[in-house]
Amino acid sequence: MIDQKIDNLIQNWICENRDEIITQWMALAEIPSVKAKATPGAPFGENCRKALGFACHLFEEQSFDTRICDDKYALCGYGCGEKKIGLFCHSDVVPAGDGWIYTEPFHPVVKNGALIGRGVEDNKSGIMASLCAMRFLKENGISLRSRLETFIGSDEECSMEDLAAYLKNEKQPALSIVPDADFPCSVGEKGFYHFYAVSRDQFKTIRSFQGGAAFNIVLDSVTVRIDDADGLFAELTEKTAHEENCDVQRNHDEIVLRVRGISKHASIPEGSVNAAYLAASILSSCEALPAADRMIMEHAKSILDGYYGEGIGVMHEDADFGKMTCVNGIADSADGHLHLSFDVRFGPSLDAEYLKNTSEKHLSELGFSVCDGKVNPGFIIDKSSPIPSAMEEIYRDITGDSLERVLMGGGTYARKLNNAFSVGTFAIPTGRENPPFAMEEGHGGAHQRDEMIDIEGFFTAVRVLIHYILACDGIINE
């Protein structure tokens, strides 16, 4: 049972500081912290470094111990206990993409109770929730037996070089909470297999086939440029005449085909529509294209079909983690060869070597080679841990909902830490009087256009997080 006196203090503190927190949150979300070319003092690009510095400044303003390390991550601490509880969040974001409706990606707005903008949820909400937790404890004179330390990374969405630097330089916490997932908590994550499939043959008349910017977002927009040829413009115009998501134009000596799909996070691809698959489907049937180009498109169509591994020749379902997923996020045509990225997520009962060897053989039969393959193992928490049960009870006490711990398809810092639990940054109790703002398909989620977070749900999550910290402090110091 939660401490009701402390919970009342939390709710009063939120009311008093709500507007200031939202203002700071929006200022942080204005920084377009997408990974870019390294520059001196900015290993992940100048905007990632700027966001890291601004986030650190928010903690420093409140007189927390703060330092930026290697220009890759920041540490902000409270207390001086022998053991340490870590809060792990990140200031970098995925590329913005186009087709936003409610605002420009880096001009956050509040609409119908939601904050909208790239990164407002993933994961600048984690930074703000951690700041709220530390501020509340400090301003209300609530001491912990542990030292509470917030890690702010700036390369989580790509390669987690920030966390690698941290693990090299610092001692890990006794327990870590990662506010970048779902409530009540995650106790395991799928393994990842990232690779590129590259066509062995070169295009004859397709000049470029390009779309996407990240492995972990289903590709939702692709542009194909093709040499103009007799009958090709008329054929493409006819094939796309009734498709609202397709556009065909003739520019000088080339034809441009643009196709739009529906993006989703790679961990939950259900309901997504891959734009490269749609484009390949159209082009593979174009008689005005050379046979060689049609064949590459036909094989690409096969490889891109489905999101459970059908296209790469491996399908698997884990007893704990469910179905393996496989999505394409980037398409390119360097030197005339088609390059397609793949993000495969799988449970531990699937052998990684079998996955790699079988998919490589299948793709080879379709004229594609595998390049730059990297496996990142998943994990599952020891079932004897008392932490998940404590988190489930706290979440139920605050929201009235009985939710069970989850196993994730997504990847967070937790996969590289000891005794780490990913949690949510918004909580919306069943039956809440004012329901969350609903958006069109393909909008609103993390990594989608018009990324949003329910503001009331965020502040409920802050309440939950503070009680989590207090409970974990008691458990690890028993």
XYZ file of C-alpha atoms in Angstrom:
478
model
C 0.000 0.000 0.000
C 1.361 3.439 -0.930
C 2.013 6.082 1.715
C -1.066 8.296 1.338
C 0.526 11.246 3.090
C 3.389 11.270 0.583
C 0.980 10.766 -2.295
C -0.974 13.845 -1.223
C 2.285 15.801 -1.109
C 3.110 14.608 -4.644
C -0.252 15.712 -6.013
C 0.019 19.131 -4.363
C 3.567 19.555 -5.687
C 2.416 18.709 -9.226
C -0.375 21.297 -9.055
C 2.064 23.973 -7.918
C 4.718 23.199 -10.559
C 2.684 21.902 -13.497
C 2.935 24.964 -15.753
C 6.670 25.398 -15.204
C 7.300 21.736 -16.019
C 5.316 21.900 -19.260
C 7.169 25.062 -20.323
C 10.558 23.414 -19.705
C 9.411 20.232 -21.457
C 8.371 22.161 -24.557
C 11.668 24.053 -24.631
C 13.558 20.753 -24.533
C 11.345 19.317 -27.295
C 12.118 22.301 -29.550
C 15.704 21.085 -29.963
C 15.888 18.838 -33.085
C 18.166 16.291 -31.434
C 18.408 13.787 -34.297
C 21.796 12.099 -34.597
C 24.030 13.796 -37.141
C 27.666 14.010 -38.208
C 30.125 14.276 -35.347
C 31.825 17.621 -34.771
C 34.381 18.639 -32.112
C 32.679 18.388 -28.732
C 29.535 16.870 -30.271
C 30.066 13.157 -31.037
C 26.448 12.635 -32.109
C 25.950 15.989 -33.806
C 25.501 19.520 -32.537
C 21.761 19.262 -31.810
C 22.157 16.097 -29.753
C 24.841 17.868 -27.739
C 22.628 20.946 -27.378
C 19.709 18.884 -26.063
C 21.994 17.045 -23.656
C 23.315 20.345 -22.349
C 19.855 21.871 -21.973
C 18.511 18.813 -20.138
C 21.498 18.871 -17.815
C 20.898 22.598 -17.223
C 17.352 21.880 -16.003
C 18.791 19.697 -13.234
C 21.629 22.091 -12.497
C 19.117 24.924 -11.993
C 17.670 22.911 -9.110
C 21.109 22.549 -7.490
C 21.526 18.855 -8.219
C 25.043 17.494 -8.664
C 25.467 17.521 -12.440
C 28.206 16.743 -14.909
C 28.467 16.017 -18.626
C 30.819 13.178 -19.457
C 32.671 12.750 -22.783
C 30.008 15.001 -24.357
C 27.930 11.801 -24.613
C 25.904 11.599 -21.412
C 25.076 13.529 -18.260
C 24.745 12.438 -14.632
C 22.538 14.328 -12.174
C 22.489 13.135 -8.574
C 20.621 13.557 -5.284
C 21.689 12.142 -1.938
C 24.791 10.284 -0.836
C 23.793 6.726 0.015
C 26.237 3.868 -0.425
C 23.969 2.121 -2.934
C 22.688 3.835 -6.044
C 19.334 3.863 -7.841
C 19.638 4.934 -11.460
C 17.028 6.652 -13.624
C 17.967 6.227 -17.299
C 16.514 8.434 -20.035
C 17.674 9.992 -23.313
C 17.504 13.334 -25.092
C 18.041 12.172 -28.684
C 15.068 11.479 -30.956
C 14.288 9.666 -34.198
C 14.068 11.670 -37.445
C 10.964 13.843 -37.717
C 9.609 12.663 -41.067
C 7.042 14.591 -43.058
C 3.246 14.674 -43.174
C 2.626 16.161 -39.727
C -0.881 17.590 -39.280
C -1.116 19.306 -35.911
C 2.227 21.098 -35.720
C 5.732 21.140 -37.122
C 7.860 18.396 -35.517
C 10.028 20.715 -33.427
C 7.386 23.299 -32.601
C 5.601 21.485 -29.753
C 2.021 22.472 -28.997
C -0.624 21.578 -26.435
C -3.902 20.423 -27.966
C -6.863 18.722 -26.290
C -4.835 17.807 -23.227
C -1.906 16.365 -25.197
C 1.596 17.655 -25.857
C 2.510 17.122 -29.520
C 5.984 17.195 -31.049
C 8.874 14.919 -31.943
C 10.375 13.439 -28.799
C 7.754 14.722 -26.358
C 7.182 11.113 -25.342
C 10.252 9.242 -26.577
C 12.058 10.144 -24.479
C 12.064 13.727 -23.299
C 9.113 12.751 -21.111
C 11.510 10.381 -19.321
C 13.894 13.259 -18.623
C 11.083 15.436 -17.280
C 9.633 12.634 -15.156
C 13.069 12.001 -13.626
C 13.517 15.717 -12.961
C 10.093 15.865 -11.285
C 10.915 12.897 -9.064
C 14.230 14.333 -7.931
C 12.790 17.808 -7.402
C 9.880 16.489 -5.352
C 12.127 14.488 -3.035
C 14.574 17.367 -2.565
C 11.980 20.132 -2.121
C 9.997 18.098 0.393
C 13.045 17.031 2.378
C 12.497 13.321 1.710
C 15.821 11.546 2.041
C 16.679 8.148 0.616
C 19.098 5.571 1.931
C 20.408 5.291 -1.636
C 21.871 7.917 -3.930
C 19.429 8.717 -6.733
C 21.131 9.443 -10.050
C 19.618 10.370 -13.408
C 21.536 9.343 -16.520
C 20.701 11.399 -19.622
C 21.943 9.838 -22.838
C 22.189 11.272 -26.336
C 22.531 8.210 -28.604
C 19.862 5.752 -27.462
C 17.948 5.666 -30.735
C 20.960 4.608 -32.809
C 23.858 2.688 -31.294
C 23.825 3.417 -27.530
C 27.445 4.579 -27.632
C 26.457 6.928 -24.809
C 25.646 4.037 -22.503
C 28.755 2.131 -23.609
C 30.833 5.108 -22.472
C 28.943 5.209 -19.156
C 29.494 1.511 -18.504
C 33.195 1.945 -19.219
C 33.561 4.910 -16.851
C 31.045 4.355 -14.035
C 29.933 1.748 -11.534
C 26.440 0.447 -12.298
C 23.585 1.206 -9.876
C 22.275 -1.490 -7.566
C 18.928 -1.026 -9.335
C 17.896 0.969 -12.392
C 14.549 2.311 -13.584
C 14.217 3.253 -17.249
C 11.187 5.521 -17.890
C 10.915 4.675 -21.595
C 8.406 1.831 -21.882
C 5.115 0.647 -20.358
C 3.541 0.282 -16.944
C 3.622 -1.347 -14.526
C 7.112 -2.450 -15.657
C 8.992 -4.459 -18.236
C 10.971 -7.491 -17.118
C 12.571 -8.447 -20.419
C 13.252 -7.405 -24.000
C 13.587 -9.214 -27.300
C 16.917 -9.610 -29.026
C 17.654 -7.480 -32.105
C 19.143 -8.440 -35.468
C 19.904 -5.456 -37.720
C 21.207 -5.871 -41.269
C 21.036 -4.596 -44.822
C 19.858 -6.716 -47.751
C 21.627 -5.538 -50.928
C 20.649 -6.580 -54.438
C 23.465 -8.270 -56.321
C 22.170 -6.925 -59.640
C 22.074 -3.248 -60.547
C 19.103 -1.267 -61.783
C 19.038 -0.473 -65.475
C 16.641 2.488 -65.545
C 15.731 3.106 -61.902
C 17.997 5.990 -60.918
C 17.177 6.039 -57.242
C 14.890 4.303 -54.767
C 15.003 6.174 -51.465
C 13.060 6.500 -48.235
C 13.283 6.255 -44.470
C 15.936 7.368 -42.020
C 16.036 4.844 -39.153
C 16.047 1.078 -38.643
C 13.354 1.195 -35.970
C 10.565 2.991 -37.855
C 8.497 1.248 -40.532
C 9.324 3.059 -43.787
C 6.326 5.246 -44.622
C 7.500 7.328 -47.576
C 9.579 6.413 -50.618
C 10.594 8.311 -53.748
C 11.616 6.468 -56.932
C 13.266 8.239 -59.866
C 13.263 6.421 -63.191
C 14.546 7.131 -66.694
C 11.659 8.248 -68.852
C 10.683 5.602 -71.389
C 7.931 5.037 -73.919
C 4.700 4.160 -72.178
C 6.081 4.180 -68.617
C 4.444 7.436 -67.479
C 1.064 6.368 -68.886
C 1.361 2.928 -67.282
C 2.281 4.291 -63.866
C -0.437 6.931 -64.078
C -3.005 4.247 -64.810
C -1.803 1.939 -62.020
C -1.910 4.704 -59.400
C -4.987 6.589 -60.620
C -7.147 5.461 -57.706
C -4.404 5.369 -55.058
C -4.491 8.447 -52.811
C -1.115 7.505 -51.334
C 0.690 7.598 -54.708
C 1.872 10.452 -56.911
C 3.479 10.264 -60.365
C 5.189 13.189 -62.089
C 7.272 13.650 -65.217
C 10.298 15.950 -64.799
C 12.430 16.515 -67.897
C 14.027 13.130 -68.670
C 12.812 11.264 -65.593
C 9.623 10.009 -63.969
C 9.176 10.432 -60.209
C 6.978 8.039 -58.234
C 6.195 8.957 -54.627
C 4.429 6.475 -52.356
C 3.249 6.928 -48.764
C 2.547 4.249 -46.179
C 1.811 4.162 -42.444
C 4.679 4.245 -39.947
C 4.821 2.338 -36.663
C 7.567 1.590 -34.193
C 9.497 -1.506 -35.252
C 8.540 -3.301 -32.039
C 4.785 -3.018 -32.778
C 4.470 -3.090 -36.582
C 0.874 -4.308 -36.645
C -1.213 -1.865 -38.659
C 1.777 -0.331 -40.434
C 2.058 -0.113 -44.226
C 5.533 -0.207 -45.746
C 5.854 2.321 -48.562
C 8.773 0.466 -50.181
C 6.615 -2.658 -50.420
C 3.849 -0.670 -52.124
C 6.299 0.911 -54.579
C 7.903 -2.445 -55.378
C 4.455 -3.956 -55.944
C 3.623 -1.260 -58.492
C 6.951 -1.309 -60.300
C 7.278 -5.088 -60.467
C 4.209 -5.161 -62.728
C 5.256 -2.321 -65.074
C 5.781 -3.759 -68.556
C 7.527 -0.559 -69.667
C 10.378 -1.240 -67.217
C 13.295 -3.483 -68.261
C 12.937 -7.101 -67.144
C 16.003 -6.770 -64.879
C 14.448 -3.880 -62.927
C 11.113 -5.679 -62.676
C 12.880 -8.731 -61.277
C 14.665 -6.708 -58.552
C 11.335 -5.123 -57.659
C 9.565 -8.491 -57.643
C 12.131 -9.912 -55.243
C 12.039 -6.757 -53.088
C 8.264 -7.055 -52.915
C 8.637 -10.626 -51.662
C 11.268 -9.684 -49.077
C 9.249 -6.722 -47.781
C 5.958 -8.604 -47.516
C 4.582 -9.017 -43.977
C 6.129 -8.090 -40.653
C 6.655 -11.462 -38.967
C 9.666 -12.602 -40.986
C 7.815 -14.031 -43.969
C 10.007 -12.091 -46.370
C 13.327 -13.285 -44.954
C 12.321 -16.929 -44.636
C 12.213 -17.153 -40.829
C 9.080 -17.085 -38.693
C 9.186 -17.827 -34.977
C 7.022 -17.502 -31.884
C 8.536 -17.453 -28.404
C 6.516 -18.760 -25.457
C 7.224 -15.621 -23.427
C 7.805 -12.880 -26.010
C 5.398 -13.928 -28.752
C 6.027 -13.537 -32.468
C 9.286 -12.443 -34.002
C 8.903 -9.165 -35.916
C 10.794 -7.987 -38.975
C 10.453 -4.520 -40.514
C 12.172 -2.398 -43.120
C 13.006 1.188 -42.171
C 15.465 2.469 -44.801
C 15.691 2.085 -48.583
C 18.502 3.372 -50.779
C 20.030 2.610 -54.163
C 23.732 3.329 -53.874
C 25.666 2.579 -57.077
C 22.556 1.135 -58.653
C 22.149 -1.606 -56.041
C 19.011 -1.615 -53.898
C 19.769 -1.463 -50.152
C 17.028 -2.385 -47.663
C 17.499 -2.210 -43.888
C 15.858 -4.740 -41.573
C 15.092 -4.633 -37.869
C 14.344 -8.147 -36.570
C 13.223 -8.662 -32.957
C 13.103 -12.164 -31.478
C 12.672 -14.066 -28.234
C 15.488 -16.074 -26.608
C 14.165 -19.450 -27.775
C 15.230 -18.583 -31.338
C 18.910 -19.280 -31.940
C 20.559 -16.159 -33.378
C 22.906 -18.156 -35.613
C 19.973 -20.059 -37.102
C 18.185 -16.757 -37.735
C 21.223 -15.254 -39.449
C 22.120 -18.307 -41.538
C 18.579 -19.143 -42.640
C 17.650 -15.589 -43.574
C 20.932 -15.109 -45.427
C 20.301 -18.265 -47.481
C 16.727 -17.222 -48.269
C 17.737 -13.716 -49.326
C 20.565 -15.096 -51.455
C 18.051 -17.170 -53.389
C 16.226 -13.915 -54.161
C 19.355 -12.182 -55.401
C 20.201 -10.235 -52.246
C 23.279 -10.335 -50.025
C 23.363 -9.583 -46.298
C 25.669 -6.771 -45.130
C 26.475 -5.129 -41.795
C 24.614 -7.701 -39.708
C 24.610 -7.049 -35.944
C 22.930 -9.052 -33.179
C 22.041 -7.446 -29.836
C 20.898 -10.099 -27.308
C 17.723 -9.650 -25.314
C 17.193 -10.453 -21.632
C 14.654 -11.520 -19.017
C 14.712 -10.613 -15.307
C 15.058 -13.366 -12.707
C 11.540 -14.362 -11.671
C 12.536 -14.325 -8.005
C 12.976 -10.530 -8.024
C 10.578 -8.744 -5.623
C 10.644 -5.516 -7.656
C 7.954 -6.312 -10.279
C 5.394 -7.300 -7.631
C 6.022 -4.078 -5.735
C 5.593 -2.043 -8.925
C 2.389 -3.855 -9.854
C 0.920 -3.104 -6.408
C 1.893 0.581 -6.530
C 0.457 1.012 -10.009
C -2.812 -0.625 -8.903
C -3.041 1.557 -5.791
C -2.658 4.769 -7.812
C -4.653 3.974 -10.953
C -7.076 1.288 -9.810
C -5.937 -0.921 -12.719
C -4.418 -4.356 -12.203
C -1.807 -4.716 -14.924
C 0.780 -7.455 -15.142
C 4.460 -6.959 -15.858
C 5.303 -6.955 -19.563
C 7.911 -8.365 -21.923
C 8.934 -5.885 -24.597
C 9.614 -5.999 -28.285
C 11.177 -2.549 -27.983
C 14.700 -1.899 -26.835
C 15.730 0.402 -23.983
C 18.854 1.007 -21.943
C 17.625 -1.755 -19.626
C 19.026 -4.421 -21.958
C 22.578 -3.297 -21.154
C 22.167 -2.740 -17.409
C 22.057 -5.075 -14.417
C 18.804 -5.329 -12.455
C 16.995 -2.787 -14.660
C 13.247 -2.262 -15.107
C 11.719 -0.207 -17.894
C 8.522 1.663 -16.980
C 6.108 4.094 -18.627
C 5.964 7.870 -18.808
C 2.188 8.167 -18.973
C -0.579 6.299 -17.162
C -4.213 6.564 -18.201
C -6.520 4.733 -15.787
C -9.443 2.817 -17.239
C -12.625 4.872 -17.090
C -10.937 8.254 -16.793
C -13.567 10.957 -17.362
C -11.666 12.883 -20.051
C -10.291 10.346 -22.555
C -6.966 10.925 -24.331
C -6.813 12.861 -27.579
C -7.373 10.435 -30.481
C -5.504 10.872 -33.762
C -5.644 9.481 -37.265
C -4.019 6.121 -38.084
C -0.269 6.513 -38.362
C -0.149 9.588 -36.119
C 0.424 10.136 -32.419
C 2.662 7.274 -31.361
C 6.344 7.214 -30.573
C 8.286 7.352 -33.869
C 5.112 8.369 -35.727
C 4.039 11.705 -37.165
C 2.462 14.039 -34.593
C 4.072 12.147 -31.713
C 2.093 13.018 -28.597
C 1.727 12.304 -24.902
C -1.299 12.783 -22.675
C -0.344 15.477 -20.148
C -2.602 14.312 -17.329
C -1.314 10.777 -17.941
C 2.264 12.051 -17.665
C 1.671 13.582 -14.250
C 0.008 10.370 -13.078
C 3.167 8.588 -14.213
C 5.250 11.000 -12.136
C 3.255 9.967 -9.059
C 3.864 6.314 -9.877
C 7.584 6.831 -10.508
C 8.152 8.578 -7.178
C 6.476 5.729 -5.290
C 8.541 3.242 -7.326
C 11.735 4.989 -6.244
C 10.719 4.972 -2.582
C 9.764 1.282 -2.708
C 12.954 0.273 -4.517
C 15.042 2.245 -2.025
C 13.496 0.203 0.770
C 13.913 -3.141 -1.009
C 17.596 -2.790 -1.931
C 18.485 -1.536 1.543
C 16.696 -4.206 3.563
